[in-house]
Protein backbone atom coordinates (compact mmCIF):
# COMPACT_ATOMS: atom_id res chain seq x y z
CA UNK A 1 0.00 0.00 0.00
CA UNK A 2 2.84 2.40 0.68
CA UNK A 3 4.22 2.10 -2.86
CA UNK A 4 1.24 3.78 -4.63
CA UNK A 5 1.19 6.60 -2.06
CA UNK A 6 4.96 7.09 -2.40
CA UNK A 7 4.69 7.04 -6.18
CA UNK A 8 1.86 9.59 -6.09
CA UNK A 9 3.87 11.86 -3.78
CA UNK A 10 6.91 11.60 -6.09
CA UNK A 11 4.81 12.53 -9.13
CA UNK A 12 3.29 15.53 -7.33
CA UNK A 13 6.71 16.76 -6.22
CA UNK A 14 8.16 16.25 -9.71
CA UNK A 15 5.31 18.31 -11.17
CA UNK A 16 6.01 21.12 -8.70
CA UNK A 17 9.70 21.12 -9.60
CA UNK A 18 9.11 21.32 -13.35
CA UNK A 19 9.94 24.50 -15.21
CA UNK A 20 7.06 26.96 -15.52
CA UNK A 21 5.65 27.26 -19.03
CA UNK A 22 7.44 29.68 -21.35
CA UNK A 23 5.60 33.03 -21.60
CA UNK A 24 3.72 33.66 -24.84
CA UNK A 25 6.45 34.87 -27.28
CA UNK A 26 4.05 37.20 -29.12
CA UNK A 27 3.03 38.79 -25.85
CA UNK A 28 6.67 39.21 -24.85
CA UNK A 29 7.59 40.80 -28.20
CA UNK A 30 4.66 43.21 -28.07
CA UNK A 31 5.36 43.99 -24.42
CA UNK A 32 8.98 44.91 -25.18
CA UNK A 33 7.96 47.15 -28.08
CA UNK A 34 5.16 48.75 -26.06
CA UNK A 35 7.49 49.43 -23.14
CA UNK A 36 9.89 51.25 -25.47
CA UNK A 37 7.00 53.23 -26.93
CA UNK A 38 5.67 54.18 -23.49
CA UNK A 39 9.12 55.44 -22.42
CA UNK A 40 9.27 57.69 -25.49
CA UNK A 41 5.77 59.06 -24.97
CA UNK A 42 5.98 59.89 -21.27
CA UNK A 43 9.23 61.77 -21.82
CA UNK A 44 7.69 64.19 -24.35
CA UNK A 45 8.22 67.72 -23.04
CA UNK A 46 4.63 68.76 -23.78
CA UNK A 47 3.33 65.96 -21.51
CA UNK A 48 5.19 67.07 -18.41
CA UNK A 49 4.19 66.27 -15.75
CA UNK A 50 2.71 63.07 -17.21
CA UNK A 51 0.49 62.34 -14.22
CA UNK A 52 -1.58 65.46 -15.00
CA UNK A 53 -2.28 64.42 -18.60
CA UNK A 54 -4.88 62.29 -20.39
CA UNK A 55 -3.79 60.19 -23.38
CA UNK A 56 -6.56 59.26 -25.78
CA UNK A 57 -5.30 56.22 -27.70
CA UNK A 58 -6.48 55.97 -31.30
CA UNK A 59 -6.92 52.44 -32.66
CA UNK A 60 -3.51 51.48 -34.14
CA UNK A 61 -2.88 50.83 -37.80
CA UNK A 62 -0.94 47.57 -38.15
CA UNK A 63 0.49 46.24 -41.41
CA UNK A 64 -1.13 42.84 -42.03
CA UNK A 65 2.13 41.32 -43.28
CA UNK A 66 3.41 41.49 -39.69
CA UNK A 67 0.69 39.03 -38.65
CA UNK A 68 -0.12 41.00 -35.48
CA UNK A 69 -3.67 41.76 -34.40
CA UNK A 70 -4.33 45.51 -33.99
CA UNK A 71 -6.39 44.91 -30.87
CA UNK A 72 -3.64 42.89 -29.27
CA UNK A 73 -1.10 45.61 -29.99
CA UNK A 74 -3.48 48.27 -28.58
CA UNK A 75 -3.90 46.24 -25.39
CA UNK A 76 -0.14 45.88 -24.98
CA UNK A 77 0.49 49.59 -25.58
CA UNK A 78 -2.31 50.55 -23.17
CA UNK A 79 -0.90 48.29 -20.44
CA UNK A 80 2.60 49.71 -20.89
CA UNK A 81 1.37 53.30 -20.70
CA UNK A 82 -0.70 52.51 -17.60
CA UNK A 83 2.31 50.89 -15.92
CA UNK A 84 4.34 54.13 -16.02
CA UNK A 85 4.50 55.77 -12.61
CA UNK A 86 3.77 58.60 -12.35
CA UNK A 87 1.96 58.38 -15.63
CA UNK A 88 -0.94 59.77 -17.58
CA UNK A 89 -4.51 58.56 -17.58
CA UNK A 90 -5.09 56.39 -20.65
CA UNK A 91 -8.41 56.11 -22.49
CA UNK A 92 -9.52 54.78 -25.86
CA UNK A 93 -10.11 57.55 -28.39
CA UNK A 94 -13.16 57.49 -30.62
CA UNK A 95 -13.85 59.76 -33.62
CA UNK A 96 -16.86 61.15 -31.74
CA UNK A 97 -14.37 62.74 -29.32
CA UNK A 98 -12.94 64.99 -32.07
CA UNK A 99 -13.39 68.65 -31.28
CA UNK A 100 -13.47 68.03 -27.54
CA UNK A 101 -10.19 69.27 -26.19
CA UNK A 102 -8.91 70.17 -22.79
CA UNK A 103 -5.46 71.57 -22.12
CA UNK A 104 -4.43 68.25 -20.59
CA UNK A 105 -5.77 65.93 -23.33
CA UNK A 106 -3.68 64.38 -26.09
CA UNK A 107 -4.54 61.93 -28.88
CA UNK A 108 -1.84 59.31 -29.46
CA UNK A 109 -1.81 57.68 -32.89
CA UNK A 110 0.32 54.65 -33.68
CA UNK A 111 1.21 52.90 -36.91
CA UNK A 112 3.16 49.65 -37.09
CA UNK A 113 4.56 48.96 -40.57
CA UNK A 114 6.72 46.25 -42.10
CA UNK A 115 9.84 47.98 -43.46
CA UNK A 116 11.24 45.10 -45.51
CA UNK A 117 10.35 41.59 -46.62
CA UNK A 118 10.88 38.71 -44.22
CA UNK A 119 14.60 38.18 -43.59
CA UNK A 120 15.46 34.48 -43.61
CA UNK A 121 18.43 33.59 -41.40
CA UNK A 122 19.88 30.16 -40.69
CA UNK A 123 18.02 29.79 -37.38
CA UNK A 124 15.03 32.14 -37.67
CA UNK A 125 13.01 34.53 -39.79
CA UNK A 126 12.89 38.22 -38.92
CA UNK A 127 10.16 40.72 -39.77
CA UNK A 128 11.59 44.27 -39.76
CA UNK A 129 9.16 46.91 -38.49
CA UNK A 130 8.80 50.61 -37.85
CA UNK A 131 6.47 51.92 -35.15
CA UNK A 132 5.45 55.53 -35.70
CA UNK A 133 3.95 57.38 -32.76
CA UNK A 134 2.31 60.79 -33.17
CA UNK A 135 0.88 63.00 -30.46
CA UNK A 136 -1.94 65.37 -31.39
CA UNK A 137 -4.37 67.65 -29.67
CA UNK A 138 -7.77 65.92 -29.89
CA UNK A 139 -9.13 68.61 -32.20
CA UNK A 140 -6.06 69.00 -34.47
CA UNK A 141 -4.70 66.98 -37.39
CA UNK A 142 -1.11 68.23 -37.16
CA UNK A 143 1.16 66.31 -34.79
CA UNK A 144 2.73 68.16 -31.89
CA UNK A 145 5.31 65.39 -31.55
CA UNK A 146 6.28 62.33 -33.58
CA UNK A 147 8.89 59.59 -33.32
CA UNK A 148 9.78 56.26 -34.89
CA UNK A 149 11.01 53.06 -33.31
CA UNK A 150 12.58 50.44 -35.57
CA UNK A 151 13.38 46.81 -34.96
CA UNK A 152 12.51 43.28 -36.04
CA UNK A 153 10.16 40.63 -34.72
CA UNK A 154 11.26 37.01 -34.66
CA UNK A 155 8.71 35.48 -37.04
CA UNK A 156 8.88 32.13 -35.27
CA UNK A 157 7.45 33.90 -32.19
CA UNK A 158 4.58 35.34 -34.18
PDB file of C-alpha atoms in Angstrom:
ATOM      1  CA  UNK A   1       0.000   0.000   0.000  1.00  0.00           C
ATOM      2  CA  UNK A   2       2.844   2.396   0.681  1.00  0.00           C
ATOM      3  CA  UNK A   3       4.220   2.100  -2.864  1.00  0.00           C
ATOM      4  CA  UNK A   4       1.235   3.777  -4.632  1.00  0.00           C
ATOM      5  CA  UNK A   5       1.193   6.601  -2.062  1.00  0.00           C
ATOM      6  CA  UNK A   6       4.960   7.085  -2.397  1.00  0.00           C
ATOM      7  CA  UNK A   7       4.688   7.036  -6.182  1.00  0.00           C
ATOM      8  CA  UNK A   8       1.861   9.587  -6.094  1.00  0.00           C
ATOM      9  CA  UNK A   9       3.869  11.857  -3.783  1.00  0.00           C
ATOM     10  CA  UNK A  10       6.913  11.602  -6.085  1.00  0.00           C
ATOM     11  CA  UNK A  11       4.807  12.527  -9.131  1.00  0.00           C
ATOM     12  CA  UNK A  12       3.288  15.530  -7.331  1.00  0.00           C
ATOM     13  CA  UNK A  13       6.706  16.758  -6.222  1.00  0.00           C
ATOM     14  CA  UNK A  14       8.155  16.251  -9.713  1.00  0.00           C
ATOM     15  CA  UNK A  15       5.315  18.311 -11.166  1.00  0.00           C
ATOM     16  CA  UNK A  16       6.009  21.122  -8.697  1.00  0.00           C
ATOM     17  CA  UNK A  17       9.700  21.125  -9.601  1.00  0.00           C
ATOM     18  CA  UNK A  18       9.109  21.318 -13.348  1.00  0.00           C
ATOM     19  CA  UNK A  19       9.938  24.498 -15.215  1.00  0.00           C
ATOM     20  CA  UNK A  20       7.063  26.962 -15.521  1.00  0.00           C
ATOM     21  CA  UNK A  21       5.651  27.261 -19.028  1.00  0.00           C
ATOM     22  CA  UNK A  22       7.441  29.683 -21.349  1.00  0.00           C
ATOM     23  CA  UNK A  23       5.596  33.026 -21.602  1.00  0.00           C
ATOM     24  CA  UNK A  24       3.722  33.664 -24.836  1.00  0.00           C
ATOM     25  CA  UNK A  25       6.451  34.871 -27.275  1.00  0.00           C
ATOM     26  CA  UNK A  26       4.045  37.196 -29.115  1.00  0.00           C
ATOM     27  CA  UNK A  27       3.026  38.794 -25.848  1.00  0.00           C
ATOM     28  CA  UNK A  28       6.671  39.207 -24.848  1.00  0.00           C
ATOM     29  CA  UNK A  29       7.593  40.801 -28.202  1.00  0.00           C
ATOM     30  CA  UNK A  30       4.656  43.213 -28.069  1.00  0.00           C
ATOM     31  CA  UNK A  31       5.362  43.988 -24.423  1.00  0.00           C
ATOM     32  CA  UNK A  32       8.977  44.907 -25.177  1.00  0.00           C
ATOM     33  CA  UNK A  33       7.961  47.146 -28.084  1.00  0.00           C
ATOM     34  CA  UNK A  34       5.160  48.747 -26.065  1.00  0.00           C
ATOM     35  CA  UNK A  35       7.494  49.428 -23.138  1.00  0.00           C
ATOM     36  CA  UNK A  36       9.891  51.253 -25.472  1.00  0.00           C
ATOM     37  CA  UNK A  37       6.996  53.233 -26.928  1.00  0.00           C
ATOM     38  CA  UNK A  38       5.668  54.184 -23.487  1.00  0.00           C
ATOM     39  CA  UNK A  39       9.116  55.435 -22.420  1.00  0.00           C
ATOM     40  CA  UNK A  40       9.272  57.687 -25.490  1.00  0.00           C
ATOM     41  CA  UNK A  41       5.768  59.056 -24.972  1.00  0.00           C
ATOM     42  CA  UNK A  42       5.976  59.888 -21.266  1.00  0.00           C
ATOM     43  CA  UNK A  43       9.230  61.769 -21.824  1.00  0.00           C
ATOM     44  CA  UNK A  44       7.692  64.188 -24.347  1.00  0.00           C
ATOM     45  CA  UNK A  45       8.218  67.720 -23.042  1.00  0.00           C
ATOM     46  CA  UNK A  46       4.625  68.764 -23.785  1.00  0.00           C
ATOM     47  CA  UNK A  47       3.334  65.962 -21.509  1.00  0.00           C
ATOM     48  CA  UNK A  48       5.187  67.074 -18.414  1.00  0.00           C
ATOM     49  CA  UNK A  49       4.192  66.271 -15.751  1.00  0.00           C
ATOM     50  CA  UNK A  50       2.714  63.071 -17.209  1.00  0.00           C
ATOM     51  CA  UNK A  51       0.485  62.340 -14.224  1.00  0.00           C
ATOM     52  CA  UNK A  52      -1.582  65.458 -15.001  1.00  0.00           C
ATOM     53  CA  UNK A  53      -2.284  64.417 -18.603  1.00  0.00           C
ATOM     54  CA  UNK A  54      -4.876  62.293 -20.393  1.00  0.00           C
ATOM     55  CA  UNK A  55      -3.793  60.185 -23.375  1.00  0.00           C
ATOM     56  CA  UNK A  56      -6.555  59.264 -25.779  1.00  0.00           C
ATOM     57  CA  UNK A  57      -5.303  56.216 -27.701  1.00  0.00           C
ATOM     58  CA  UNK A  58      -6.481  55.972 -31.300  1.00  0.00           C
ATOM     59  CA  UNK A  59      -6.916  52.439 -32.664  1.00  0.00           C
ATOM     60  CA  UNK A  60      -3.507  51.481 -34.137  1.00  0.00           C
ATOM     61  CA  UNK A  61      -2.876  50.832 -37.799  1.00  0.00           C
ATOM     62  CA  UNK A  62      -0.941  47.571 -38.150  1.00  0.00           C
ATOM     63  CA  UNK A  63       0.491  46.241 -41.413  1.00  0.00           C
ATOM     64  CA  UNK A  64      -1.131  42.844 -42.031  1.00  0.00           C
ATOM     65  CA  UNK A  65       2.130  41.322 -43.280  1.00  0.00           C
ATOM     66  CA  UNK A  66       3.411  41.490 -39.688  1.00  0.00           C
ATOM     67  CA  UNK A  67       0.688  39.028 -38.646  1.00  0.00           C
ATOM     68  CA  UNK A  68      -0.121  40.995 -35.485  1.00  0.00           C
ATOM     69  CA  UNK A  69      -3.670  41.757 -34.404  1.00  0.00           C
ATOM     70  CA  UNK A  70      -4.325  45.507 -33.992  1.00  0.00           C
ATOM     71  CA  UNK A  71      -6.390  44.911 -30.875  1.00  0.00           C
ATOM     72  CA  UNK A  72      -3.636  42.885 -29.275  1.00  0.00           C
ATOM     73  CA  UNK A  73      -1.104  45.615 -29.995  1.00  0.00           C
ATOM     74  CA  UNK A  74      -3.478  48.268 -28.578  1.00  0.00           C
ATOM     75  CA  UNK A  75      -3.902  46.238 -25.394  1.00  0.00           C
ATOM     76  CA  UNK A  76      -0.144  45.881 -24.979  1.00  0.00           C
ATOM     77  CA  UNK A  77       0.493  49.591 -25.578  1.00  0.00           C
ATOM     78  CA  UNK A  78      -2.306  50.547 -23.175  1.00  0.00           C
ATOM     79  CA  UNK A  79      -0.901  48.291 -20.439  1.00  0.00           C
ATOM     80  CA  UNK A  80       2.596  49.707 -20.892  1.00  0.00           C
ATOM     81  CA  UNK A  81       1.370  53.302 -20.703  1.00  0.00           C
ATOM     82  CA  UNK A  82      -0.696  52.510 -17.603  1.00  0.00           C
ATOM     83  CA  UNK A  83       2.314  50.892 -15.918  1.00  0.00           C
ATOM     84  CA  UNK A  84       4.342  54.126 -16.018  1.00  0.00           C
ATOM     85  CA  UNK A  85       4.505  55.772 -12.606  1.00  0.00           C
ATOM     86  CA  UNK A  86       3.775  58.602 -12.346  1.00  0.00           C
ATOM     87  CA  UNK A  87       1.963  58.379 -15.634  1.00  0.00           C
ATOM     88  CA  UNK A  88      -0.944  59.769 -17.584  1.00  0.00           C
ATOM     89  CA  UNK A  89      -4.509  58.564 -17.577  1.00  0.00           C
ATOM     90  CA  UNK A  90      -5.090  56.389 -20.646  1.00  0.00           C
ATOM     91  CA  UNK A  91      -8.409  56.113 -22.485  1.00  0.00           C
ATOM     92  CA  UNK A  92      -9.521  54.782 -25.859  1.00  0.00           C
ATOM     93  CA  UNK A  93     -10.114  57.555 -28.391  1.00  0.00           C
ATOM     94  CA  UNK A  94     -13.164  57.490 -30.618  1.00  0.00           C
ATOM     95  CA  UNK A  95     -13.853  59.760 -33.625  1.00  0.00           C
ATOM     96  CA  UNK A  96     -16.862  61.152 -31.740  1.00  0.00           C
ATOM     97  CA  UNK A  97     -14.371  62.740 -29.321  1.00  0.00           C
ATOM     98  CA  UNK A  98     -12.936  64.990 -32.069  1.00  0.00           C
ATOM     99  CA  UNK A  99     -13.387  68.649 -31.281  1.00  0.00           C
ATOM    100  CA  UNK A 100     -13.466  68.029 -27.536  1.00  0.00           C
ATOM    101  CA  UNK A 101     -10.186  69.270 -26.194  1.00  0.00           C
ATOM    102  CA  UNK A 102      -8.909  70.173 -22.785  1.00  0.00           C
ATOM    103  CA  UNK A 103      -5.459  71.573 -22.119  1.00  0.00           C
ATOM    104  CA  UNK A 104      -4.434  68.248 -20.587  1.00  0.00           C
ATOM    105  CA  UNK A 105      -5.774  65.930 -23.330  1.00  0.00           C
ATOM    106  CA  UNK A 106      -3.684  64.380 -26.087  1.00  0.00           C
ATOM    107  CA  UNK A 107      -4.541  61.930 -28.883  1.00  0.00           C
ATOM    108  CA  UNK A 108      -1.842  59.308 -29.465  1.00  0.00           C
ATOM    109  CA  UNK A 109      -1.809  57.680 -32.889  1.00  0.00           C
ATOM    110  CA  UNK A 110       0.325  54.652 -33.685  1.00  0.00           C
ATOM    111  CA  UNK A 111       1.206  52.905 -36.906  1.00  0.00           C
ATOM    112  CA  UNK A 112       3.161  49.646 -37.094  1.00  0.00           C
ATOM    113  CA  UNK A 113       4.564  48.960 -40.573  1.00  0.00           C
ATOM    114  CA  UNK A 114       6.722  46.254 -42.097  1.00  0.00           C
ATOM    115  CA  UNK A 115       9.843  47.975 -43.461  1.00  0.00           C
ATOM    116  CA  UNK A 116      11.241  45.099 -45.513  1.00  0.00           C
ATOM    117  CA  UNK A 117      10.347  41.592 -46.616  1.00  0.00           C
ATOM    118  CA  UNK A 118      10.883  38.706 -44.221  1.00  0.00           C
ATOM    119  CA  UNK A 119      14.601  38.179 -43.585  1.00  0.00           C
ATOM    120  CA  UNK A 120      15.457  34.483 -43.610  1.00  0.00           C
ATOM    121  CA  UNK A 121      18.430  33.592 -41.398  1.00  0.00           C
ATOM    122  CA  UNK A 122      19.878  30.161 -40.692  1.00  0.00           C
ATOM    123  CA  UNK A 123      18.020  29.792 -37.380  1.00  0.00           C
ATOM    124  CA  UNK A 124      15.027  32.141 -37.665  1.00  0.00           C
ATOM    125  CA  UNK A 125      13.012  34.535 -39.789  1.00  0.00           C
ATOM    126  CA  UNK A 126      12.888  38.218 -38.919  1.00  0.00           C
ATOM    127  CA  UNK A 127      10.163  40.717 -39.766  1.00  0.00           C
ATOM    128  CA  UNK A 128      11.586  44.273 -39.756  1.00  0.00           C
ATOM    129  CA  UNK A 129       9.157  46.908 -38.491  1.00  0.00           C
ATOM    130  CA  UNK A 130       8.798  50.610 -37.848  1.00  0.00           C
ATOM    131  CA  UNK A 131       6.472  51.915 -35.152  1.00  0.00           C
ATOM    132  CA  UNK A 132       5.452  55.525 -35.704  1.00  0.00           C
ATOM    133  CA  UNK A 133       3.949  57.381 -32.758  1.00  0.00           C
ATOM    134  CA  UNK A 134       2.305  60.787 -33.172  1.00  0.00           C
ATOM    135  CA  UNK A 135       0.881  63.005 -30.456  1.00  0.00           C
ATOM    136  CA  UNK A 136      -1.938  65.368 -31.389  1.00  0.00           C
ATOM    137  CA  UNK A 137      -4.367  67.654 -29.670  1.00  0.00           C
ATOM    138  CA  UNK A 138      -7.766  65.920 -29.895  1.00  0.00           C
ATOM    139  CA  UNK A 139      -9.125  68.609 -32.196  1.00  0.00           C
ATOM    140  CA  UNK A 140      -6.058  69.001 -34.470  1.00  0.00           C
ATOM    141  CA  UNK A 141      -4.699  66.975 -37.390  1.00  0.00           C
ATOM    142  CA  UNK A 142      -1.111  68.234 -37.158  1.00  0.00           C
ATOM    143  CA  UNK A 143       1.160  66.308 -34.793  1.00  0.00           C
ATOM    144  CA  UNK A 144       2.727  68.156 -31.888  1.00  0.00           C
ATOM    145  CA  UNK A 145       5.314  65.392 -31.549  1.00  0.00           C
ATOM    146  CA  UNK A 146       6.281  62.330 -33.585  1.00  0.00           C
ATOM    147  CA  UNK A 147       8.894  59.591 -33.324  1.00  0.00           C
ATOM    148  CA  UNK A 148       9.778  56.258 -34.893  1.00  0.00           C
ATOM    149  CA  UNK A 149      11.010  53.064 -33.308  1.00  0.00           C
ATOM    150  CA  UNK A 150      12.581  50.437 -35.574  1.00  0.00           C
ATOM    151  CA  UNK A 151      13.382  46.809 -34.960  1.00  0.00           C
ATOM    152  CA  UNK A 152      12.507  43.281 -36.039  1.00  0.00           C
ATOM    153  CA  UNK A 153      10.156  40.630 -34.716  1.00  0.00           C
ATOM    154  CA  UNK A 154      11.259  37.015 -34.658  1.00  0.00           C
ATOM    155  CA  UNK A 155       8.714  35.479 -37.044  1.00  0.00           C
ATOM    156  CA  UNK A 156       8.884  32.128 -35.271  1.00  0.00           C
ATOM    157  CA  UNK A 157       7.450  33.896 -32.191  1.00  0.00           C
ATOM    158  CA  UNK A 158       4.579  35.343 -34.179  1.00  0.00           C
TER     159      UNK A 158
END
